[in-house]
Short mmCIF file of C-alpha atoms in Angstrom, two decimals:
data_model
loop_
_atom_site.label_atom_id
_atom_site.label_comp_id
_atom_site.label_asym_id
_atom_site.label_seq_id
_atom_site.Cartn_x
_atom_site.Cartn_y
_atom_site.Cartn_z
CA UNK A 1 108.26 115.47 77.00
CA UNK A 2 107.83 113.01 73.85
CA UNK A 3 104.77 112.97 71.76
CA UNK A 4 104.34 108.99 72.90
CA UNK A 5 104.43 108.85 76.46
CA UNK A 6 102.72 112.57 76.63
CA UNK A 7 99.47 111.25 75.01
CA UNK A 8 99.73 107.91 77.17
CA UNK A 9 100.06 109.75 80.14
CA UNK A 10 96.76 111.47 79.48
CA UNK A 11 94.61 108.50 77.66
CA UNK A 12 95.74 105.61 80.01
CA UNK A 13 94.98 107.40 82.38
CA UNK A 14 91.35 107.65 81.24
CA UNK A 15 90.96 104.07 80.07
CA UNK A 16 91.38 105.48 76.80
CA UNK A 17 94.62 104.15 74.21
CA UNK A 18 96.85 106.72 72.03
CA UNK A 19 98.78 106.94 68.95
CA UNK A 20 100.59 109.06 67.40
CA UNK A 21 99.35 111.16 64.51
CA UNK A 22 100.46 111.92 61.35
CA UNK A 23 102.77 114.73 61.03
CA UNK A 24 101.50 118.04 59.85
CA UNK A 25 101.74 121.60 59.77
CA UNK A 26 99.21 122.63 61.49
CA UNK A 27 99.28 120.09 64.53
CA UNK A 28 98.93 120.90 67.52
CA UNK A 29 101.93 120.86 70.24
CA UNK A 30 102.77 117.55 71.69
CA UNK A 31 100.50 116.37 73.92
CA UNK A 32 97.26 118.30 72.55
CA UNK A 33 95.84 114.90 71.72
CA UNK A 34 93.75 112.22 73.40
CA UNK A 35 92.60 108.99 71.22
CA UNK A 36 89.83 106.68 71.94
CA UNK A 37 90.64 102.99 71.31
CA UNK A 38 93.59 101.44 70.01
CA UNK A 39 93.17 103.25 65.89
CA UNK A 40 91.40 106.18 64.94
CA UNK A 41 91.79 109.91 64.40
CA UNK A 42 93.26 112.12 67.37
CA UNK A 43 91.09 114.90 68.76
CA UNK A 44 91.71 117.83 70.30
CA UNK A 45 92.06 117.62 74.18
CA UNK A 46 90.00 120.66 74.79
CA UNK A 47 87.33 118.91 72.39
CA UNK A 48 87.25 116.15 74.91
CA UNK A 49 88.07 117.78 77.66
CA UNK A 50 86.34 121.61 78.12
CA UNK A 51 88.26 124.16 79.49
CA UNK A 52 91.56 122.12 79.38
CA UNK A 53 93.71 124.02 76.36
CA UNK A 54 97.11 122.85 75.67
CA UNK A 55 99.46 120.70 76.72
CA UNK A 56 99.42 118.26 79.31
CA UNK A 57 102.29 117.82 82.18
CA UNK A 58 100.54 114.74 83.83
CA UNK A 59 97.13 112.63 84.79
CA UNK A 60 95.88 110.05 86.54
CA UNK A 61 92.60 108.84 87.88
CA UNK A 62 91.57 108.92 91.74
CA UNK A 63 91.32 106.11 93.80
CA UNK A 64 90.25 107.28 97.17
CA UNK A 65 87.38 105.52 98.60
CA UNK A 66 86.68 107.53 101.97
CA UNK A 67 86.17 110.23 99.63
CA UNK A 68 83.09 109.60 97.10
CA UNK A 69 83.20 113.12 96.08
CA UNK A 70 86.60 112.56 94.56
CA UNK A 71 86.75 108.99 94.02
CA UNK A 72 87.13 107.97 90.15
CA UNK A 73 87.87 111.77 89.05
CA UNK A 74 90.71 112.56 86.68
CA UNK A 75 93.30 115.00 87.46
CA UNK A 76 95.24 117.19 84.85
CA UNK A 77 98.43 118.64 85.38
CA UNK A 78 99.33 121.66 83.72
CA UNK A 79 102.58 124.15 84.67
CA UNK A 80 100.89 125.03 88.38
CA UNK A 81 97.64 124.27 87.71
CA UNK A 82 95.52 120.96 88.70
CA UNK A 83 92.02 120.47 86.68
CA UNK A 84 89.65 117.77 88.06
CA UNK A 85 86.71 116.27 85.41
CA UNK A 86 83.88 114.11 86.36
CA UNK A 87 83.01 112.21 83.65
CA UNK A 88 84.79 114.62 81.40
CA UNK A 89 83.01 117.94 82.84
CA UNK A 90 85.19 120.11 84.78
CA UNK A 91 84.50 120.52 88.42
CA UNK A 92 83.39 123.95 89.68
CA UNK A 93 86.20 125.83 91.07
CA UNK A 94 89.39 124.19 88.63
CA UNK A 95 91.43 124.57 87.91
CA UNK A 96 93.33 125.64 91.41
CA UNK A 97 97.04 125.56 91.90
CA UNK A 98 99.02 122.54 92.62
CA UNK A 99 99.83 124.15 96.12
CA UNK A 100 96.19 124.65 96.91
CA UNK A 101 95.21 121.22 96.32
CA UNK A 102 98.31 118.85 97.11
CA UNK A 103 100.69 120.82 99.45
CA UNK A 104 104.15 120.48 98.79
CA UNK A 105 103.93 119.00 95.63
CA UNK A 106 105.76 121.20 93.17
CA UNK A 107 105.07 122.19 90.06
CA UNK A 108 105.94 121.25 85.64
CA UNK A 109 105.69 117.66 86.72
CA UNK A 110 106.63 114.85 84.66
CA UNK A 111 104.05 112.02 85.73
CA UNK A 112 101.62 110.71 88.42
CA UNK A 113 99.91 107.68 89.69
CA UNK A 114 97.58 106.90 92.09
CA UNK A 115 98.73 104.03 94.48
CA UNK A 116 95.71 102.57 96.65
CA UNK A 117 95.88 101.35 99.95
CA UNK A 118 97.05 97.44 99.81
CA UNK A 119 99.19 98.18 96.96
CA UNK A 120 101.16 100.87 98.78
CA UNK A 121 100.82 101.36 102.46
CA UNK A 122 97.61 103.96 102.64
CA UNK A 123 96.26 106.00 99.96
CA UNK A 124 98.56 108.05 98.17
CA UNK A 125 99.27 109.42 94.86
CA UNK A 126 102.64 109.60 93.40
CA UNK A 127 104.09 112.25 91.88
CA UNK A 128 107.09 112.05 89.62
CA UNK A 129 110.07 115.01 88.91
CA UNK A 130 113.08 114.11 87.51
CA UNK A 131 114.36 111.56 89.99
CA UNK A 132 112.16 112.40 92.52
CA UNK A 133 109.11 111.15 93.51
CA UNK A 134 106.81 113.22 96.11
CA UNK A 135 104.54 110.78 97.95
CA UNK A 136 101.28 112.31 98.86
CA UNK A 137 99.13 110.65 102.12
CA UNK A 138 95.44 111.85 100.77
CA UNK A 139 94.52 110.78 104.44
CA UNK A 140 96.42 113.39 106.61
CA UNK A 141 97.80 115.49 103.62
CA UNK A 142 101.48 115.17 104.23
CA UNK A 143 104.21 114.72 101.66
CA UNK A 144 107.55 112.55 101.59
CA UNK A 145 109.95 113.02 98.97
CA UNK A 146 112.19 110.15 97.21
CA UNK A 147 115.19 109.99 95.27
CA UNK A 148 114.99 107.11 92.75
CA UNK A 149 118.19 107.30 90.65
CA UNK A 150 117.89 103.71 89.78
CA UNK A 151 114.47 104.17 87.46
CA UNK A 152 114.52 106.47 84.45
CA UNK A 153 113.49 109.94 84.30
CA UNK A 154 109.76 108.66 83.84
CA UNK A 155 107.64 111.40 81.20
CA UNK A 156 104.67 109.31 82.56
CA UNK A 157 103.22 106.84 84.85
CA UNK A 158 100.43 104.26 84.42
CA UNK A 159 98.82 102.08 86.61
CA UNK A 160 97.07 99.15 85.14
CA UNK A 161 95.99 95.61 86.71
CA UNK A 162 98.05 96.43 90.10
CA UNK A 163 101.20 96.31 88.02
CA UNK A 164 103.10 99.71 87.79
CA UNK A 165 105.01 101.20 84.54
CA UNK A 166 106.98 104.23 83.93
CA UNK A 167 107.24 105.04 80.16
CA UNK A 168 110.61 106.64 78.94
CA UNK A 169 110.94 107.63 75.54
CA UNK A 170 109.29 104.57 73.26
CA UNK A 171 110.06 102.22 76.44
CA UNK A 172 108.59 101.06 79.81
CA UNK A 173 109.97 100.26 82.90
CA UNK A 174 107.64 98.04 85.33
CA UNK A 175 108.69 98.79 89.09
CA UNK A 176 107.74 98.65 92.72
CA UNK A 177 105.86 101.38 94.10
CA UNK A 178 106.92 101.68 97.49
CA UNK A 179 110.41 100.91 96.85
CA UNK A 180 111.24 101.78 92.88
CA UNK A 181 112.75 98.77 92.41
CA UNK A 182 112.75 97.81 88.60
CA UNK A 183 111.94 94.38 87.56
CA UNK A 184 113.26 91.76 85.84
CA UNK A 185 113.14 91.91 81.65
CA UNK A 186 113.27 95.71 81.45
CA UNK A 187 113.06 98.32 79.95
CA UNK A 188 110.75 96.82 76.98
CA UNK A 189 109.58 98.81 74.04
CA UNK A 190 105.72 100.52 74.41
CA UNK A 191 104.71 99.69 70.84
CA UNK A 192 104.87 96.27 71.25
CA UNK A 193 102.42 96.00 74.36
CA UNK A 194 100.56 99.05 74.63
CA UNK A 195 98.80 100.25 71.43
CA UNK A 196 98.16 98.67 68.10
CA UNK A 197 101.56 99.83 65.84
CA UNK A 198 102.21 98.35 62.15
CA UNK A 199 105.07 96.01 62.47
CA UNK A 200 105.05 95.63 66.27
CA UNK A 201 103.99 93.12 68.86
CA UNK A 202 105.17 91.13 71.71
CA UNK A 203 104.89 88.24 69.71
CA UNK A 204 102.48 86.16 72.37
CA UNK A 205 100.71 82.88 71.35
CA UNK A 206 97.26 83.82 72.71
CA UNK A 207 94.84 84.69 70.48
CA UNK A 208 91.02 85.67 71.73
CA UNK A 209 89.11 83.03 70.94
CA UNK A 210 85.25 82.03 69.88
CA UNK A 211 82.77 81.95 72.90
CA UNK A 212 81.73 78.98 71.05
CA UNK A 213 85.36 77.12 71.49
CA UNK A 214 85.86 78.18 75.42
CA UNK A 215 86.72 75.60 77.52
CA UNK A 216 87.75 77.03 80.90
CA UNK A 217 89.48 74.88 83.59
CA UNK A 218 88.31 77.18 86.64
CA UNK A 219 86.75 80.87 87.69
CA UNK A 220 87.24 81.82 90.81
CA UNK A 221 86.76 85.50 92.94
CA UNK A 222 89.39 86.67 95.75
CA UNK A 223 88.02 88.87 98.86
CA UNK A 224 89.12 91.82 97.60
CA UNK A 225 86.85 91.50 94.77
CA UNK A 226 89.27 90.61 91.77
CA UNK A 227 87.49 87.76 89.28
CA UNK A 228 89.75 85.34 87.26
CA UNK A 229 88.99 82.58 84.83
CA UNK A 230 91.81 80.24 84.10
CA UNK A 231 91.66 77.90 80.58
CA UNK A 232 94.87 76.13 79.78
CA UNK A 233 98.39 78.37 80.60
CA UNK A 234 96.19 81.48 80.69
CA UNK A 235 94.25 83.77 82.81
CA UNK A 236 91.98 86.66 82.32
CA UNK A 237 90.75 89.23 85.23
CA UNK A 238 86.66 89.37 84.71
CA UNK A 239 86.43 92.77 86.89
CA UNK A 240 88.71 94.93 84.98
CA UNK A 241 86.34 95.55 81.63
CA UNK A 242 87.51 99.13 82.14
CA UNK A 243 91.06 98.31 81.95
CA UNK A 244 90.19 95.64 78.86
CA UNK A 245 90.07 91.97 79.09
CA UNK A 246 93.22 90.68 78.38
CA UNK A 247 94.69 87.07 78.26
CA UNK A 248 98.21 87.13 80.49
CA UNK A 249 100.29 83.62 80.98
CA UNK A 250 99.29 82.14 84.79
CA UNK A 251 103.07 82.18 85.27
CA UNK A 252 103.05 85.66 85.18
CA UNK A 253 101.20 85.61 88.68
CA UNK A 254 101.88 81.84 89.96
CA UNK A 255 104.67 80.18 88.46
CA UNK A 256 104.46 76.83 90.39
CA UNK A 257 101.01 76.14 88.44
CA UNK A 258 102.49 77.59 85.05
CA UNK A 259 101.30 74.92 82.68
CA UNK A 260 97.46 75.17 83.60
CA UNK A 261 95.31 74.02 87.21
CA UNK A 262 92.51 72.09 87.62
CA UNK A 263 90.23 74.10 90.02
CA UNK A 264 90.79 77.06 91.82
CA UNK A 265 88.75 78.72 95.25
CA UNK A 266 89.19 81.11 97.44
CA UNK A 267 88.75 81.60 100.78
CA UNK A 268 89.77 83.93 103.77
CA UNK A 269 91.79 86.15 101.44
CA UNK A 270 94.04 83.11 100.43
CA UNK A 271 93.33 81.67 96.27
CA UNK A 272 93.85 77.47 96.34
CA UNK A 273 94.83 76.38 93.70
CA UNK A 274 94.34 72.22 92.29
CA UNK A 275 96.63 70.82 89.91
CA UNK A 276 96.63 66.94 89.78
CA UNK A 277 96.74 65.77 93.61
CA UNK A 278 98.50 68.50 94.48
CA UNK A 279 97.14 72.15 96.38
CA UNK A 280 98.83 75.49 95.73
CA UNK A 281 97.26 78.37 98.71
CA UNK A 282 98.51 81.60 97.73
CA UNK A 283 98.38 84.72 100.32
CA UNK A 284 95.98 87.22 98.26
CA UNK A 285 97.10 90.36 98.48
CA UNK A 286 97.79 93.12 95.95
CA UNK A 287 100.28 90.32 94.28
CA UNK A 288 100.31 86.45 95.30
CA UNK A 289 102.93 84.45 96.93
CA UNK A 290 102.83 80.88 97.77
CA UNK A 291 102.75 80.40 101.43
CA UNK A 292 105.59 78.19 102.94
CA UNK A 293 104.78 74.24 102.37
CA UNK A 294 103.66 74.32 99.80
CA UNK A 295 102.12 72.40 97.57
CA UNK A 296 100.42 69.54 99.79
CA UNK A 297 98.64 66.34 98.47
CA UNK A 298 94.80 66.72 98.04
CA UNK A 299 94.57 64.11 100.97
CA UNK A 300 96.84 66.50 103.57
CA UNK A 301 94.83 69.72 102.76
CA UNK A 302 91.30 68.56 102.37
CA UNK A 303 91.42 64.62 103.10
CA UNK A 304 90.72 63.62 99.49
CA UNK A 305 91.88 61.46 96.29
CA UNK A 306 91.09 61.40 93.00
CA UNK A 307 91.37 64.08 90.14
CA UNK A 308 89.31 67.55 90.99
CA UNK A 309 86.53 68.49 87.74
CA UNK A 310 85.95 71.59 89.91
CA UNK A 311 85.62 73.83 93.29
CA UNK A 312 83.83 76.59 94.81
CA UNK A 313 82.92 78.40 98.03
CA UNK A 314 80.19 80.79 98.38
CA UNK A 315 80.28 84.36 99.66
CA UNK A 316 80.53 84.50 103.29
CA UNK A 317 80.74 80.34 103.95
CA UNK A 318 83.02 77.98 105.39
CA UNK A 319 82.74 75.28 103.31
CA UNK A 320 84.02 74.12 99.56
CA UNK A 321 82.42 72.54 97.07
CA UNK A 322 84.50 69.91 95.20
CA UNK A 323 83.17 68.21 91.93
CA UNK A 324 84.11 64.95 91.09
CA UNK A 325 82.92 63.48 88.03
CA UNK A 326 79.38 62.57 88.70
CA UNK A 327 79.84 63.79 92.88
CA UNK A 328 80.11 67.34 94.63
CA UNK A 329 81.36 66.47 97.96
CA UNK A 330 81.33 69.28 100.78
CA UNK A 331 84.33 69.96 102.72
CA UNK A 332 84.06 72.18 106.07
CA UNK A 333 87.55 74.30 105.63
CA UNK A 334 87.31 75.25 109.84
CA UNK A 335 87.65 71.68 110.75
CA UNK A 336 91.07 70.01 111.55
CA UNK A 337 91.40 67.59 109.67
CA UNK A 338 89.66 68.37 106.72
CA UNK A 339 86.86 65.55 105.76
CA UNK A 340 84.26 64.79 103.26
CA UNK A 341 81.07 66.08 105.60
CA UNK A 342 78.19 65.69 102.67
CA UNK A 343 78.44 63.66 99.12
CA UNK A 344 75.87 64.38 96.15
CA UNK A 345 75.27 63.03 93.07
CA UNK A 346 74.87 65.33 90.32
CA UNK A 347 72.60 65.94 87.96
CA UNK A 348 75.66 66.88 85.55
CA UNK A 349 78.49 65.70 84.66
CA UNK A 350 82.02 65.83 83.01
CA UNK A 351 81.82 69.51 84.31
CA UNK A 352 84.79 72.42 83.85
CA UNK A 353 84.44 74.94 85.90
CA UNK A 354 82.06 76.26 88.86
CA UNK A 355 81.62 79.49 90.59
CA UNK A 356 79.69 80.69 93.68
CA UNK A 357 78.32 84.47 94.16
CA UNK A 358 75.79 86.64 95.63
CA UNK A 359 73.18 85.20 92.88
CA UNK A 360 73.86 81.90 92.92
CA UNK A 361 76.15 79.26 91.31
CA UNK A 362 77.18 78.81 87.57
CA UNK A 363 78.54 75.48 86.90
CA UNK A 364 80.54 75.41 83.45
CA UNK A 365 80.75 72.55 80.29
CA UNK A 366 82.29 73.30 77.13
CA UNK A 367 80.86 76.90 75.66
CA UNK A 368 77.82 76.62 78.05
CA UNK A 369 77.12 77.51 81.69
CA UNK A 370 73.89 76.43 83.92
CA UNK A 371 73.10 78.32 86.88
CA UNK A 372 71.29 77.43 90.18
CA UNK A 373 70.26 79.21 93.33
CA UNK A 374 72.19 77.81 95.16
CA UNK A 375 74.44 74.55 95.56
CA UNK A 376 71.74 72.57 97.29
CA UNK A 377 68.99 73.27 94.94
CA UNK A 378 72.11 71.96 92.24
CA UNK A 379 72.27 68.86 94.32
CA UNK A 380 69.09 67.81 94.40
CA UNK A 381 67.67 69.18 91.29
CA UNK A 382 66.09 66.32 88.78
CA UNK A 383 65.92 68.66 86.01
CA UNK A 384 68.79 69.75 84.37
CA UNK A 385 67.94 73.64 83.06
CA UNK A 386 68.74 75.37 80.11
CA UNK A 387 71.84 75.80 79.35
CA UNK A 388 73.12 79.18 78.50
CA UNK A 389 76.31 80.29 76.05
CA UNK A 390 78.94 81.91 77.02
CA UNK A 391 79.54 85.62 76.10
CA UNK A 392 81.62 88.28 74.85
CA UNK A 393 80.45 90.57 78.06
CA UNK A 394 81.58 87.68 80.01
CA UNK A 395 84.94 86.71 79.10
CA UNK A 396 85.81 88.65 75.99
CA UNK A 397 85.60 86.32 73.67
CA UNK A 398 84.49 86.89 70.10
CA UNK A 399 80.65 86.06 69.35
#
């Protein structure tokens, strides 16, 4: 296996970024190294990592929910061996063989990745040999075993942001989990998109910028959990800090609202989206598609007119919240037909962005946010508070 995708393999895996260190004589063999960040001296493994001495086969980090104990843990791969860490301290017992651990897995892998429920069909964790690909049930402990000719011999696997990548040499592959299939545009090359090389780079126009310049057009959290803020042709996941904040293009998940939206909600696991007078409802699952009929005018799907400033719903309600210049009109989403049912003036105006959540409701205007208990109390409030900045912990910005 290749000093590049060795070390990503193992440091992706942990949230943490690799590169490749200068040649010497006394290095260690490949894939002795782990880096933190995206620049900066390599360290030893074991240094890292107690009790895990040489090289490393394979990683990746649990995601198994009915199982706390194991949830979260990273697994190491080594000949016939399997090490688990907890927050990089070895659990008592590992390492154990392969066998003992994940029956009918084999041995010398080349890769793994953990698929969760929603993304694949249960809970499973892929493991990768060559062209085959052993797919583990962690529910009832039973292994299936596919051929995938079509995608390269992978030397490892990442997943990142529901999006899956094999790494091959200096390249990556993005593909389908449950199926293999290999997307569109590929194989690209790794230095460009995931680590910091001199003389690399995907060449993308976004650039993070100031908390004191964001303007954001709408924020907005799905059922399952997953936060987004949209400003201009770009979106950022919120719950991902782990993974990094990182700007993507919105046509990289909805490519009927590619040049920007004017609000976004969700509700009952589906995301609308408002561009102009038109409403976008994607099915929210692990990736969005459009459902059939769509778009519709804003006076078909929620019996209004007029350009949308912003919209919310709160956790566990029916209704949505759309702001209209100085107005916030409520809209029951169980009636048929839709229809305004309450209108409110507002204590603000020429407003951005709004969001509703377990605390309470931020309503967004240039760099600043206000929040309020609660939409009514944001209604019928007289005095506008304080308003607060926007900040790097937020939305990544730079202070």
């Amino acid at each position: 296996m290749d000093l590049l995708t060795k070390t990503l393999l193992v440091c992706l895996a942990l949230g943490l970024t690799t590169a490749a260190p200068a040649p010497s004589d006394d290095a260690a063999a490949d894939g002795d190294y782990v880096w933190k960040g995206y620049h900066g001296e390599a360290q030893l493994t074991s240094k890292v990592f107690r009790d895990m001495n040489g090289h490393v086969d394979a990683a990746f980090r649990m995601h198994h929910s009915d199982n706390p104990d194991l949830h979260d843990h990273v697994f190491f791969f080594q000949d016939d061996k399997v090490f688990i860490y907890d927050n990089h301290t070895l659990e008592d017992g590992y390492p154990k063989t392969i066998q003992e651990v994940f029956p009918g897995v084999p041995d010398h892998l080349d890769a793994a990745v953990e698929c969760p429920k929603g993304e694949c069909n249960t809970d499973f964790i892929l493991f990768f040999k060559d062209h085959e690909v052993y797919f583990f049930d962690l529910s009832t402990k039973t292994v299936k075993n596919k051929t995938w000719t079509h995608l390269p011999v992978c030397t490892s696997v990442l997943r990142w942001l529901e999006h899956y990548y094999c790494f091959h040499g200096n390249n990556f592959t993005r593909f389908n989990p449950v199926s293999g299939l290999v997307e569109e545009g590929y194989p690209k090359d790794a230095r460009n998109y995931f680590m910091k090389c001199p003389n690399f780079g995907h060449g993308g126009k976004y650039s993070v910028p100031k908390c004191s310049e964001v303007k954001l057009d709408a924020v907005t959290m799905d059922d399952a959990g997953k936060k987004y803020f949209f400003a201009g042709r770009v979106y950022m996941r919120l719950d991902t800090s782990r993974d990094g904040l990182h700007g993507f293009p919105i046509a990289r998940s909805w490519k009927e609202v590619a040049n920007g939206v004017d609000a976004v909600f969700s509700y009952t696991d589906k995301l609308y989206m408002i561009k102009d007078n038109q409403v976008y409802i994607y099915k929210g699952r692990a990736h969005y598609t459009l459902i059939e009929g769509y778009p519709k005018t804003l006076k078909e799907e929620l019996g209004i007119e007029g350009s949308v400033d912003a919209a919310f719903v709160c956790p566990g309600q029916d209704s949505v919240f759309i702001i209209q210049g100085r107005n916030m009109l409520r809209i029951d989403l169980t009636a048929t037909p839709r229809v305004v049912n309450e209108d409110f003036p507002l204590p603000l105006f020429e407003l951005d962005a709004g969001f509703c959540g377990p605390n309470g409701i931020n309503v967004f205007k240039g760099s600043h946010y206000y929040e309020y208990k609660s939409p009514m109390l944001f209604a019928l409030s007289k005095m506008v508070p304080r308003p607060l900045d926007i900040t790097p912990e937020m939305m990544g910005c730079e202070a």
